[in-house]
Coordinates of C-alpha atoms and ligand atoms in Angstrom, one line a residue:
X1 CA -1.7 18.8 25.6
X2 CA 1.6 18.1 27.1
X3 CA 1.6 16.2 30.2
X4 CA 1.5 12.1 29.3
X5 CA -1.9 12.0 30.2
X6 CA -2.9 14.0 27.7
X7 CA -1.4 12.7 24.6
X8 CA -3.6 11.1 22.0
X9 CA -3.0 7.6 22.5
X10 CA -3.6 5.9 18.7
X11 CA -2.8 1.9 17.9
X12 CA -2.1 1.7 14.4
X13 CA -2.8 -2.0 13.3
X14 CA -1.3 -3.6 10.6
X15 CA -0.6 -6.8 8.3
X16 CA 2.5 -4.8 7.2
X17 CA 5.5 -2.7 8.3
X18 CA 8.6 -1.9 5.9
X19 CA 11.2 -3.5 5.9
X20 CA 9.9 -6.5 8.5
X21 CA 6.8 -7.5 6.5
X22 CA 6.1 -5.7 3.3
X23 CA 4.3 -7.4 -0.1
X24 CA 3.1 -4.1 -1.2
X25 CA 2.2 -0.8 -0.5
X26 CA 0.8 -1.3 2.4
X27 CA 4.1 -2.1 4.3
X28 CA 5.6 1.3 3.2
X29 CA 2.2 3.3 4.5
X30 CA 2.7 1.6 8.0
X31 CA 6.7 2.3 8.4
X32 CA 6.1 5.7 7.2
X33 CA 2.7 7.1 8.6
X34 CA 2.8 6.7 12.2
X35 CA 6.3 8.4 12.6
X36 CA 5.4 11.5 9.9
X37 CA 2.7 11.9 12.5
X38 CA 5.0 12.4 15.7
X39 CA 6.8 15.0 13.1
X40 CA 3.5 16.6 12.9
X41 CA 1.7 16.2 16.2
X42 CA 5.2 15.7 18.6
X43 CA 4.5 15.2 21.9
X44 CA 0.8 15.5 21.5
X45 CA 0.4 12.1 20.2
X46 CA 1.5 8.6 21.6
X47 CA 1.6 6.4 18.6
X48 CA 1.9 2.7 18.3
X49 CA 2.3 0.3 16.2
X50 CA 1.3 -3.3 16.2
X51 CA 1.8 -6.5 13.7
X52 CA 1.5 -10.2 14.0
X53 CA 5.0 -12.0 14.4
X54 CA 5.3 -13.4 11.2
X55 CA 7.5 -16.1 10.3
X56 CA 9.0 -13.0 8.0
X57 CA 10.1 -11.1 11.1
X58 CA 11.4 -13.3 13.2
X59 CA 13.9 -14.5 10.3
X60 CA 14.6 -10.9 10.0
X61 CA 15.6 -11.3 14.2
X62 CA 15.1 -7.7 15.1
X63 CA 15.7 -6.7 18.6
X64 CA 13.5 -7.6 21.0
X65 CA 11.8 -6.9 24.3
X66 CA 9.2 -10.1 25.4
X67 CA 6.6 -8.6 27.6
X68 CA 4.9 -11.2 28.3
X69 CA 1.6 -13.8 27.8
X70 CA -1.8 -13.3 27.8
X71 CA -5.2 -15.0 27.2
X72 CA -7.8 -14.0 24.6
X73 CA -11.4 -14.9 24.9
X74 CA -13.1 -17.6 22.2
X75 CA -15.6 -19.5 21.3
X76 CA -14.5 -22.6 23.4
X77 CA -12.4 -20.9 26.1
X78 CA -9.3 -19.1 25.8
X79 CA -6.2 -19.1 23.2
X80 CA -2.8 -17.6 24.2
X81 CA -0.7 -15.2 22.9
X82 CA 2.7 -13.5 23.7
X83 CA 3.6 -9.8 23.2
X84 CA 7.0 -8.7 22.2
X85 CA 8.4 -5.3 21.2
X86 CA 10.4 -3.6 19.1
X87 CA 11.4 -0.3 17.8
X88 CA 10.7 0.5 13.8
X89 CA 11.9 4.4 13.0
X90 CA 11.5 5.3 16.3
X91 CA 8.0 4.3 16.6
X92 CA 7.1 1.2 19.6
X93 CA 6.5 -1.8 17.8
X94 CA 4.4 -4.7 19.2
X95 CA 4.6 -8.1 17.6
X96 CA 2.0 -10.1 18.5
X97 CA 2.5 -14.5 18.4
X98 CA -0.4 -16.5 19.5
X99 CA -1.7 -20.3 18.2
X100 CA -4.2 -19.1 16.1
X101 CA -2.3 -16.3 14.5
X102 CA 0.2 -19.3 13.6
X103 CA 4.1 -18.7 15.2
X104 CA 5.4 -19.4 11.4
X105 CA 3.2 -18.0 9.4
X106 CA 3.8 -16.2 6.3
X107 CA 2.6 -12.6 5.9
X108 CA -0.7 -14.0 4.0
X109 CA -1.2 -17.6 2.8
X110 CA -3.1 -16.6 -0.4
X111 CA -5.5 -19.1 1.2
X112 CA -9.1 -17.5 2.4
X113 CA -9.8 -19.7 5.2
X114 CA -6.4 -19.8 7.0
X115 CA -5.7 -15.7 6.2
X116 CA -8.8 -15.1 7.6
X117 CA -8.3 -17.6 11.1
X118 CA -4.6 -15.7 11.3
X119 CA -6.3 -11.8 10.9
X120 CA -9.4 -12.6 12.8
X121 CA -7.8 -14.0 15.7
X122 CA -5.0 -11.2 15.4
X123 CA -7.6 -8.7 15.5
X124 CA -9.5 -9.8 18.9
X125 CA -5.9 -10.5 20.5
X126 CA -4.6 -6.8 19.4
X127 CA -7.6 -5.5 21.5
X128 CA -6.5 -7.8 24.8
X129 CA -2.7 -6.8 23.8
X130 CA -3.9 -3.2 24.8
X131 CA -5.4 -4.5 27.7
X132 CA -2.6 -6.7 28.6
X133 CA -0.4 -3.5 28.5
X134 CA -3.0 -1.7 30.4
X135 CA -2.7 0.7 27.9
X136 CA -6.4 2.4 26.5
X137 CA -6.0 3.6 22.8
X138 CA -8.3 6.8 21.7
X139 CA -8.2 5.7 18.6
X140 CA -7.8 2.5 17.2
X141 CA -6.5 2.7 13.2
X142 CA -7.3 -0.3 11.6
X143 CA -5.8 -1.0 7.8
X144 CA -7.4 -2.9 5.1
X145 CA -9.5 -6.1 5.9
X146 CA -6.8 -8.2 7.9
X147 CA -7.4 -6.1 10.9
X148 CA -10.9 -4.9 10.3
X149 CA -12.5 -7.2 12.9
X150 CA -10.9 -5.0 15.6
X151 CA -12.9 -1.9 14.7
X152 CA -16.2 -4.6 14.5
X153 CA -15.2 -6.0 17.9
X154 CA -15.2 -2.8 19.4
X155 CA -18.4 -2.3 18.5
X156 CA -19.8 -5.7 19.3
X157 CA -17.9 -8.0 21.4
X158 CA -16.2 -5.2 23.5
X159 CA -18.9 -2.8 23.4
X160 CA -19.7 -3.3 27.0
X161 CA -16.3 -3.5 28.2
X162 CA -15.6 -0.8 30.0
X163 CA -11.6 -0.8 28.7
X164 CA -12.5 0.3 25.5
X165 CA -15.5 2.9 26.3
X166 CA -13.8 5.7 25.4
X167 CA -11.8 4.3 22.2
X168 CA -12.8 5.3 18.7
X169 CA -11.5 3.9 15.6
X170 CA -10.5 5.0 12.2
X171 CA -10.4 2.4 9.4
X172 CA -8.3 3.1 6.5
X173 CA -9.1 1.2 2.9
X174 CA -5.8 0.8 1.1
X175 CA -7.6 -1.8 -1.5
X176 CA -11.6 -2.6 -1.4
X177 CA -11.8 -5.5 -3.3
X178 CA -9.5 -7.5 -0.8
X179 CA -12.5 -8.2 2.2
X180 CA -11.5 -11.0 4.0
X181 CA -13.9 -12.8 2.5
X182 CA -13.5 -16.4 3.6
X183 CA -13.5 -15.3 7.3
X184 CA -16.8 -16.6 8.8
X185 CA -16.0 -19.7 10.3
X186 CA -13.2 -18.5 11.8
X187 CA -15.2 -15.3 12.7
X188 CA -17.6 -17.7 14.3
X189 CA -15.1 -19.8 16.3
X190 CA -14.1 -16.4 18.1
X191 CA -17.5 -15.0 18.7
X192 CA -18.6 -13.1 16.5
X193 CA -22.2 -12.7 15.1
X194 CA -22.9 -11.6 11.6
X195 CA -23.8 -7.8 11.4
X196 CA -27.2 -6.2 11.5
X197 CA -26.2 -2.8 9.9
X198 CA -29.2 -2.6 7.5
X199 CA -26.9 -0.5 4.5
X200 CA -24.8 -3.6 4.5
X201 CA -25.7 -6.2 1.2
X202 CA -26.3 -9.9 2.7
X203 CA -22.6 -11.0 1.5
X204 CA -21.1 -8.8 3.6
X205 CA -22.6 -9.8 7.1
X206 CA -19.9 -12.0 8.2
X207 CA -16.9 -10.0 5.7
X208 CA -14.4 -8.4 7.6
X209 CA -13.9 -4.6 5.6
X210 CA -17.5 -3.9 5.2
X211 CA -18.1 -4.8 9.1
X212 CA -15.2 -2.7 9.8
X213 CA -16.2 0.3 7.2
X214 CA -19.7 0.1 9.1
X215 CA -18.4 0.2 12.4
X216 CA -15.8 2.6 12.1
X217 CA -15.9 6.2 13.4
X218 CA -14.2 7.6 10.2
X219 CA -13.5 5.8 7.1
X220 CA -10.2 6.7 5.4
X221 CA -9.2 5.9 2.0
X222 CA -5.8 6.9 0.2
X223 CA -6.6 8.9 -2.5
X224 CA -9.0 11.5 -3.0
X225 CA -10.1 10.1 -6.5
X226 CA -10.1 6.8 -5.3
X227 CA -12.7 8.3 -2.3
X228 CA -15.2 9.4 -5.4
X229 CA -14.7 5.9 -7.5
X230 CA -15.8 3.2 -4.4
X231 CA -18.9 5.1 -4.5
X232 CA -19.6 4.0 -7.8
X233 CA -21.2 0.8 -9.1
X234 CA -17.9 0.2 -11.3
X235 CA -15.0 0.6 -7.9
X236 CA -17.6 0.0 -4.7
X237 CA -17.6 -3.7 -4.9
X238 CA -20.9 -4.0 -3.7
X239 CA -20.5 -1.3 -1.4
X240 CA -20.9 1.5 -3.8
X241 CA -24.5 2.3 -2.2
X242 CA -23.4 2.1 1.4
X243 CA -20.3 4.2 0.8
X244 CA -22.4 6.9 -1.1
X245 CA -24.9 7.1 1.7
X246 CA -22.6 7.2 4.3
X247 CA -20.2 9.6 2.3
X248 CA -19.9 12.1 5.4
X249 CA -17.7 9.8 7.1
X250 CA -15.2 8.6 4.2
X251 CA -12.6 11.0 3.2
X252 CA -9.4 10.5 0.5
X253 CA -6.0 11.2 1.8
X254 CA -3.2 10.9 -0.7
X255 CA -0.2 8.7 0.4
X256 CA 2.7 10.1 0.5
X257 CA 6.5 8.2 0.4
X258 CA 9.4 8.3 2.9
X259 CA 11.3 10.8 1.0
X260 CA 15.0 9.6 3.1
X261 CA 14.5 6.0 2.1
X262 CA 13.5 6.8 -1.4
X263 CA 16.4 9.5 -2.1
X264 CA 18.5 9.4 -5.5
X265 CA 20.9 11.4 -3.8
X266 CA 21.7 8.9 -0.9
X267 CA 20.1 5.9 -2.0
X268 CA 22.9 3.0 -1.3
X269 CA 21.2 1.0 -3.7
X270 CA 22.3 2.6 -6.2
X271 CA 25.8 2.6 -7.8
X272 CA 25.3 6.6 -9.1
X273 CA 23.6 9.0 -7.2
X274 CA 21.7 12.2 -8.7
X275 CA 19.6 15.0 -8.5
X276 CA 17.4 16.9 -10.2
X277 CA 19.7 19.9 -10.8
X278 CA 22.2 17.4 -12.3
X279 CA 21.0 13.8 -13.7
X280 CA 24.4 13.0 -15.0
X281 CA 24.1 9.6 -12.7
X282 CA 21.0 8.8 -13.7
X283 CA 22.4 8.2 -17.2
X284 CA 25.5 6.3 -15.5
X285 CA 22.7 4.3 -13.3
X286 CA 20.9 3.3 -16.9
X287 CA 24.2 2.0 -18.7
X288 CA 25.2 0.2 -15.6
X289 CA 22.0 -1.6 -15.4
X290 CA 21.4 -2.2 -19.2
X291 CA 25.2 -3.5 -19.0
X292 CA 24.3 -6.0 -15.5
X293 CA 21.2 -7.4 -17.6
X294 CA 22.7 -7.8 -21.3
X295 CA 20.7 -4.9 -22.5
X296 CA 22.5 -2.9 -25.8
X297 CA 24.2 -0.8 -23.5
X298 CA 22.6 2.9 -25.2
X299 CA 21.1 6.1 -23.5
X300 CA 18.5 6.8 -26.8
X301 CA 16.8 3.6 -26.5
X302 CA 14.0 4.7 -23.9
X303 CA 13.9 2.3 -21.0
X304 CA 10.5 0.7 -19.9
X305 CA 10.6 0.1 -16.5
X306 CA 7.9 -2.2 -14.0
X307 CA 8.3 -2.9 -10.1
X308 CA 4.7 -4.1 -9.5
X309 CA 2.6 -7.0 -7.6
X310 CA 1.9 -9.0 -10.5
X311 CA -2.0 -8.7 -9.6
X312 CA -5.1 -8.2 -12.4
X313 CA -5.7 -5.0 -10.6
X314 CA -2.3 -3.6 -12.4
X315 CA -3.5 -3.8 -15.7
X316 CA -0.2 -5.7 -17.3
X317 CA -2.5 -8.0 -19.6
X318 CA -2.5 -4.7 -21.5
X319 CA 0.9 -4.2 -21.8
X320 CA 1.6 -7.6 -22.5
X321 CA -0.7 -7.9 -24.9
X322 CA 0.1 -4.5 -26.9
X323 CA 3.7 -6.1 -27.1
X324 CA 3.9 -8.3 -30.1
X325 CA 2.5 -5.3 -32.7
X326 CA 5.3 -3.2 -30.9
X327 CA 8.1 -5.0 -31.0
X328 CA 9.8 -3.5 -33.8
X329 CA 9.8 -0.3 -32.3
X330 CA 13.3 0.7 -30.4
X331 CA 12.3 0.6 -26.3
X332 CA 13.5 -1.9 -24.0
X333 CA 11.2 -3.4 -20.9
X334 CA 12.3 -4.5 -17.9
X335 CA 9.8 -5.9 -15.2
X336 CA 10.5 -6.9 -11.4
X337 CA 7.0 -8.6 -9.8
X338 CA 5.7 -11.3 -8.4
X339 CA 2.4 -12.7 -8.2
X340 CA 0.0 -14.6 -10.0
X341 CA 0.8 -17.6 -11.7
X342 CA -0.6 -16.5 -15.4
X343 CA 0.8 -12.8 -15.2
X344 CA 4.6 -14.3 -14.2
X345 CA 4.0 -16.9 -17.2
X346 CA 3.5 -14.4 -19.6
X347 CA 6.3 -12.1 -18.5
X348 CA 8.7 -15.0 -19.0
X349 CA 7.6 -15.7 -22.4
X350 CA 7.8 -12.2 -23.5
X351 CA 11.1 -12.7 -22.2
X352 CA 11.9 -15.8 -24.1
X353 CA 10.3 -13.9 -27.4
X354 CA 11.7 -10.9 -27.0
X355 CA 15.0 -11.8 -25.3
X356 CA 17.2 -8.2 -26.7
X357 CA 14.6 -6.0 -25.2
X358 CA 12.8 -7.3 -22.1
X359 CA 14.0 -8.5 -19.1
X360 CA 11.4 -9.7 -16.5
X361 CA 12.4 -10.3 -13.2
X362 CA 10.4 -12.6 -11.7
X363 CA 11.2 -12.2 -7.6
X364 CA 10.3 -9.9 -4.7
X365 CA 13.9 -7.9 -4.4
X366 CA 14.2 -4.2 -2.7
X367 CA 17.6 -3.8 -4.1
X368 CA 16.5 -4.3 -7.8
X369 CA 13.3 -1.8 -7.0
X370 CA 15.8 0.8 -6.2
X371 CA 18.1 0.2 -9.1
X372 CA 15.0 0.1 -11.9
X373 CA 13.0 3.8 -10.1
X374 CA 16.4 4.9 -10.7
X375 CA 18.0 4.0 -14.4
X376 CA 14.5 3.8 -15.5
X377 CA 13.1 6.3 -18.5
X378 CA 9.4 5.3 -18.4
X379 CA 7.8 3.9 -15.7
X380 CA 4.7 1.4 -17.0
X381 CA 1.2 1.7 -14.4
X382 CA -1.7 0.9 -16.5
X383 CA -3.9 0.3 -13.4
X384 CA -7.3 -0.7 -13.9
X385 CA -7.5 0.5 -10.4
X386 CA -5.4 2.4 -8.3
X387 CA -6.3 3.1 -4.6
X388 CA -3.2 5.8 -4.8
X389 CA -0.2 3.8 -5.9
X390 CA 3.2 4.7 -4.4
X391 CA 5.7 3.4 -7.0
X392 CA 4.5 6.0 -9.8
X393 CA 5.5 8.7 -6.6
X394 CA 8.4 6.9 -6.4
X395 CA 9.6 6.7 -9.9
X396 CA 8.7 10.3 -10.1
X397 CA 11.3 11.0 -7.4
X398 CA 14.3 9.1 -9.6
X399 CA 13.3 11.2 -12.5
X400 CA 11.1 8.2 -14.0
X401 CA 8.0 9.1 -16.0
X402 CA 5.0 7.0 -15.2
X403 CA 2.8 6.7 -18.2
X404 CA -0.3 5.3 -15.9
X405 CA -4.0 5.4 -16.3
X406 CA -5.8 8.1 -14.9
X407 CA -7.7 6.5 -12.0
X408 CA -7.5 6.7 -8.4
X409 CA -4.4 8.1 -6.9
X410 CA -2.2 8.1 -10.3
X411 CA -4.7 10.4 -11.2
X412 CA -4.5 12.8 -8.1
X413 CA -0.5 12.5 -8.1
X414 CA 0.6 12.6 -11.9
X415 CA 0.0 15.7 -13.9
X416 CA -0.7 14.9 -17.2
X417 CA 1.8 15.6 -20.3
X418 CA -1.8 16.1 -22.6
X419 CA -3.5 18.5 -20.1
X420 CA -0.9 20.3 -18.7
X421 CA 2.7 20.1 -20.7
X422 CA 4.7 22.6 -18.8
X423 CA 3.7 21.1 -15.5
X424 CA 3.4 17.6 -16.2
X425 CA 4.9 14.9 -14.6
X426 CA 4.1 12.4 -16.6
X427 CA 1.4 10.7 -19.3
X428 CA -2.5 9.8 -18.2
X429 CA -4.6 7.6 -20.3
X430 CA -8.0 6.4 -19.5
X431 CA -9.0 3.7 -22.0
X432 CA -8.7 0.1 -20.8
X433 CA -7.2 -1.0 -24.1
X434 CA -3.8 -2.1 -25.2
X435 CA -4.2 0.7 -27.7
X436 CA -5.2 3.6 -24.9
X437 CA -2.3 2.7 -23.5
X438 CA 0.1 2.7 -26.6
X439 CA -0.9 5.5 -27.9
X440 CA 0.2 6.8 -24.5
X441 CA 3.5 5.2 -24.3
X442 CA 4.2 6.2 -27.8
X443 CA 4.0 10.1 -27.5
X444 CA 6.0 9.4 -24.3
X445 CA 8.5 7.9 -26.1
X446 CA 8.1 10.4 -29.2
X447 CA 8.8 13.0 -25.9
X448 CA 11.8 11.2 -24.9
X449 CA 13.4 12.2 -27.9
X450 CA 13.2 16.0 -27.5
X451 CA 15.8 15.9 -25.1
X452 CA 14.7 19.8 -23.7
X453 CA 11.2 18.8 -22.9
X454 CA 11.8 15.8 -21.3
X455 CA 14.6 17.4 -19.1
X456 CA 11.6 19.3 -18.3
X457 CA 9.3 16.8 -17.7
X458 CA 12.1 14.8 -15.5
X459 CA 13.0 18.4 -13.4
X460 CA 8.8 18.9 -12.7
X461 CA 8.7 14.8 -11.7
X462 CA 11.7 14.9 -9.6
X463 CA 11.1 18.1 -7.5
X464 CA 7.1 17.5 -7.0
X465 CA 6.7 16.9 -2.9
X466 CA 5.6 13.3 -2.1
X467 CA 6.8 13.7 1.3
X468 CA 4.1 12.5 3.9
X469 CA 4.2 16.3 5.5
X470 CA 0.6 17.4 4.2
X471 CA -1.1 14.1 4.8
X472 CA 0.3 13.3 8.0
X473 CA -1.4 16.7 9.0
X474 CA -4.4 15.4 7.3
X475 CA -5.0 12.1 9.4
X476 CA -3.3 14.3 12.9
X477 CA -6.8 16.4 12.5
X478 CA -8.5 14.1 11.7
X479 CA -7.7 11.9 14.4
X480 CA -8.4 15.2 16.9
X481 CA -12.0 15.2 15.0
X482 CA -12.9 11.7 15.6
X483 CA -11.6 12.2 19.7
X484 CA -13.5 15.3 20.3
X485 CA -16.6 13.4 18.7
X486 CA -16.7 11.5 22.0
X487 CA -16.8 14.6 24.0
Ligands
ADP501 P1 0.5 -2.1 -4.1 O1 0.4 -1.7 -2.7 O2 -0.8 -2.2 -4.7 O3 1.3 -3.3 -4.3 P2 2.0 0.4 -4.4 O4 2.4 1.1 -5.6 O5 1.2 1.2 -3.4 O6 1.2 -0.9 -4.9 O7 3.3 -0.1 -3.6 C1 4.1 -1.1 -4.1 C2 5.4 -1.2 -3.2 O8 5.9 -2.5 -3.3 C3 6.4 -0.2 -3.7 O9 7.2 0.2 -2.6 C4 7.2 -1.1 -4.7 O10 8.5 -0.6 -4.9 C5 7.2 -2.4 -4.0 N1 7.3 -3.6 -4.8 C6 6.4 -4.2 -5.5 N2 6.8 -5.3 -6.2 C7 8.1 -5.4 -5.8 C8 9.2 -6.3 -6.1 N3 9.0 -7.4 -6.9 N4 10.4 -6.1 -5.6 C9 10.6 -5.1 -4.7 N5 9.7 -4.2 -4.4 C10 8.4 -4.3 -4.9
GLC502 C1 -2.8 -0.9 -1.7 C2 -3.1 -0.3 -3.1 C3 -2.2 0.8 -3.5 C4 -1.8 1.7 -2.3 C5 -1.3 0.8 -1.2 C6 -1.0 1.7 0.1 O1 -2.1 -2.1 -1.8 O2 -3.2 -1.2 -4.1 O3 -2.7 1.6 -4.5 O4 -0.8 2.6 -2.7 O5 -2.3 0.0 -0.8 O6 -2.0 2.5 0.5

């Protein structure tokens, strides 16, 4: 596999990319994936990445190549898009404008009808971009419902076109409940007809993720654990049956983090650097920040940290609710997020109550992420679902102990103070109670203050590998698996 014809060509699709377009994890998985796997597969694999232009990006101005314009088949003729490219970490960039996928739009307009119209029309035109660039991907990898129609296309509309014959596709769930549902008229306008797969619940005929999960080659989710739960009633929204029947082509592959960007060594985010063989600055880090956000300025008070969407699926309605009963004890909180309107509301009147001890930070702001992983004691997760979760990796890395519940892939990448003390990395609880998750942040806490264990705890966290090595090797065979399927 050396000469350029035979690389494995792969077009990795995404809402997302870090630091262009990111709202969650999902941004970070598409900066960091496609180049771990060029450190894994080298030469072997031809990589690619491809976003809409969102309003987002073009504010951000990055360097640009325009290739050129092209048309995309519809309903009632043709719409037109424009291909430009770009270079993110080394790995070819397209970013993809057209009129449907809306030159200023923002990364998602929380609004079914017009994210769906944006991501179904960005996932026929990603399918003509290759065209366009006369440029046949293997494998397609499609992420999460926005581009989800691709993998469907290829196996409907484009099914007879001979471009795509030999292309297979991969599509990777980073968060089931998010479908696309909302799509269908827009789904219509471009062509498409609701699917016939006879596993597939009514509902999900004309829903973007379950067409793509059906249609798809290999289904990929990021965490082992989170694999097993979707095939239960209580995770599978709806597909639960269809995932468990079709288990032999889903598999759980643990995210991992870009262990350069997220570095407490050489972080310049941060005003102290440290490491795990000295955490002096980590100490310095917490005092500075308790100091920049009128905190008592003291290294025994434990320091609750949160950098989190503000969604239901984070569980916060439990720790905002387990706060009044608690608020004698000595902790402090501070909380960056954003999100929905009844989450931030609460976090501001906690702050209002409760103005010596929490702090909530109520904006999207990378700098303030890196400043809280750092200075922070405790890292709050209480997940009611976690498809793997990046931030507990994260805060791990900066010597930050997540005390999370044990679903999904907190539960495949925290090892747990109560099973496994000498190991453990941090705490697991698994009630969905404010009290599950008290009693868990108070033998944290109680922890905290045996200074030797917790050193402990802090040295296990901070030198556990999160690095994408293993997993990038994962999805590289896997990818060769799905390609020699064709054969
Ligand atoms: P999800 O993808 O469900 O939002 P993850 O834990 O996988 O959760 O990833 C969240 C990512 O988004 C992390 O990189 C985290 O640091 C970042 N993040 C979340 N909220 C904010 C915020 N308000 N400011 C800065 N970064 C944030
Ligand atoms: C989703 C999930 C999160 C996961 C991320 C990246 O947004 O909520 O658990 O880490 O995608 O895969």
């Amino acid at each position: 596999m050396n000469g350029a014809q035979d690389k494995l060509k792969v077009l990795f699709a995404s809402a997302e990319a870090a630091p262009w377009a990111k709202v969650g994890g999902l941004g970070d998985v598409a900066a960091a994936l496609p180049a771990a796997l060029i450190g894994t597969a080298g030469s072997a694999l031809d990589i690619r990445l491809i976003l809409p232009f969102h309003a987002e990006i073009k504010r951000k101005n990055p360097t640009l190549g325009y290739l050129g314009a092209f048309s995309v088949p519809n309903q009632t003729g043709v719409f037109s898009a424009e291909l430009y490219v770009a270079s993110l970490h080394g790995i070819t960039t397209y970013l993809l404008d057209s009129e449907l996928t809306n030159h200023n739009s923002p990364v998602y307009y929380g609004d079914p009808a017009l994210d769906g119209r944006k991501y179904a029309a960005f996932s026929v035109a990603l399918l003509e971009a290759a065209r366009f660039l006369d440029w046949q991907p293997d494998i397609l990898h499609a992420n999460d419902w926005h581009t989800a129609l691709a993998v469907y296309a290829l196996k409907t509309l484009y099914q007879q076109d001979s471009f795509f014959k030999e292309t297979r596709s991969l599509m990777a769930i980073h968060n089931l409940p998010f479908n696309g549902y909302g799509s269908e008229f827009a789904m219509t306008e471009l062509g498409f007809t609701p699917g016939t797969y006879e596993d597939l619940p009514d509902w999900a005929r004309l829903t973007p993720l379950p067409l793509g999960i059906a249609a798809a080659d290999q289904i990929v989710t990021v965490s082992p654990q989170y694999a097993r739960e979707i095939q239960t009633r209580d995770f599978g929204c709806g597909l639960h049956e269809y995932l468990e029947k079709h288990h032999n082509k889903l598999i759980g592959i643990l995210n991992g983090i870009d262990t350069r960007l997220w570095d407490p060594a050489a972080d310049p985010y941060i005003p102290f650097p440290f490491t795990a063989a000295d955490t002096n600055g980590k100490t310095l880090n917490k005092a500075a920040l308790q100091r920049e956000l009128h905190l008592e300025e003291n290294p025994d008070i434990p320091l609750l940290t949160v950098v989190s969407r503000l969604d239901h699926q984070k569980g916060f309605g439990l720790l905002f609710d387990a706060i009044p009963d608690n608020a004698r004890k000595p902790w402090q909180l501070v909380l960056l997020g954003t999100g929905s309107q009844d989450l931030e509301a609460r976090a501001e009147d906690l702050m209002r109550q409760y103005p010596q001890k929490i702090v909530s930070l109520l904006r999207y702001d990378e700098a303030m992420a890196h400043k809280l992983y750092a200075a922070g004691d405790l890292f709050v997760m209480p997940s009611l679902y976690e498809p793997c979760g990046l931030s507990q990796m994260i805060a791990m890395r900066y010597g930050n102990i997540p005390v999370a519940r044990a679903t999904g892939g907190l539960q495949d990448s925290i090892i747990n103070y109560h099973k496994a003390p000498d190991e453990a990395t941090g705490f697991l609880f698994t009630e969905k109670t404010p009290e599950g998750l008290v009693s868990s942040l108070n033998s944290a806490i109680l922890t905290f203050q045996e200074k030797e264990t917790w050193a402990k705890l802090m040295n296990n966290a901070m030198n556990k590998d999160f690095s994408w090595k293993s997993s990038a090797q994962n999805y590289w065979s896997i990818y060769q698996e799905i390609k020699s399927k064709r054969e």
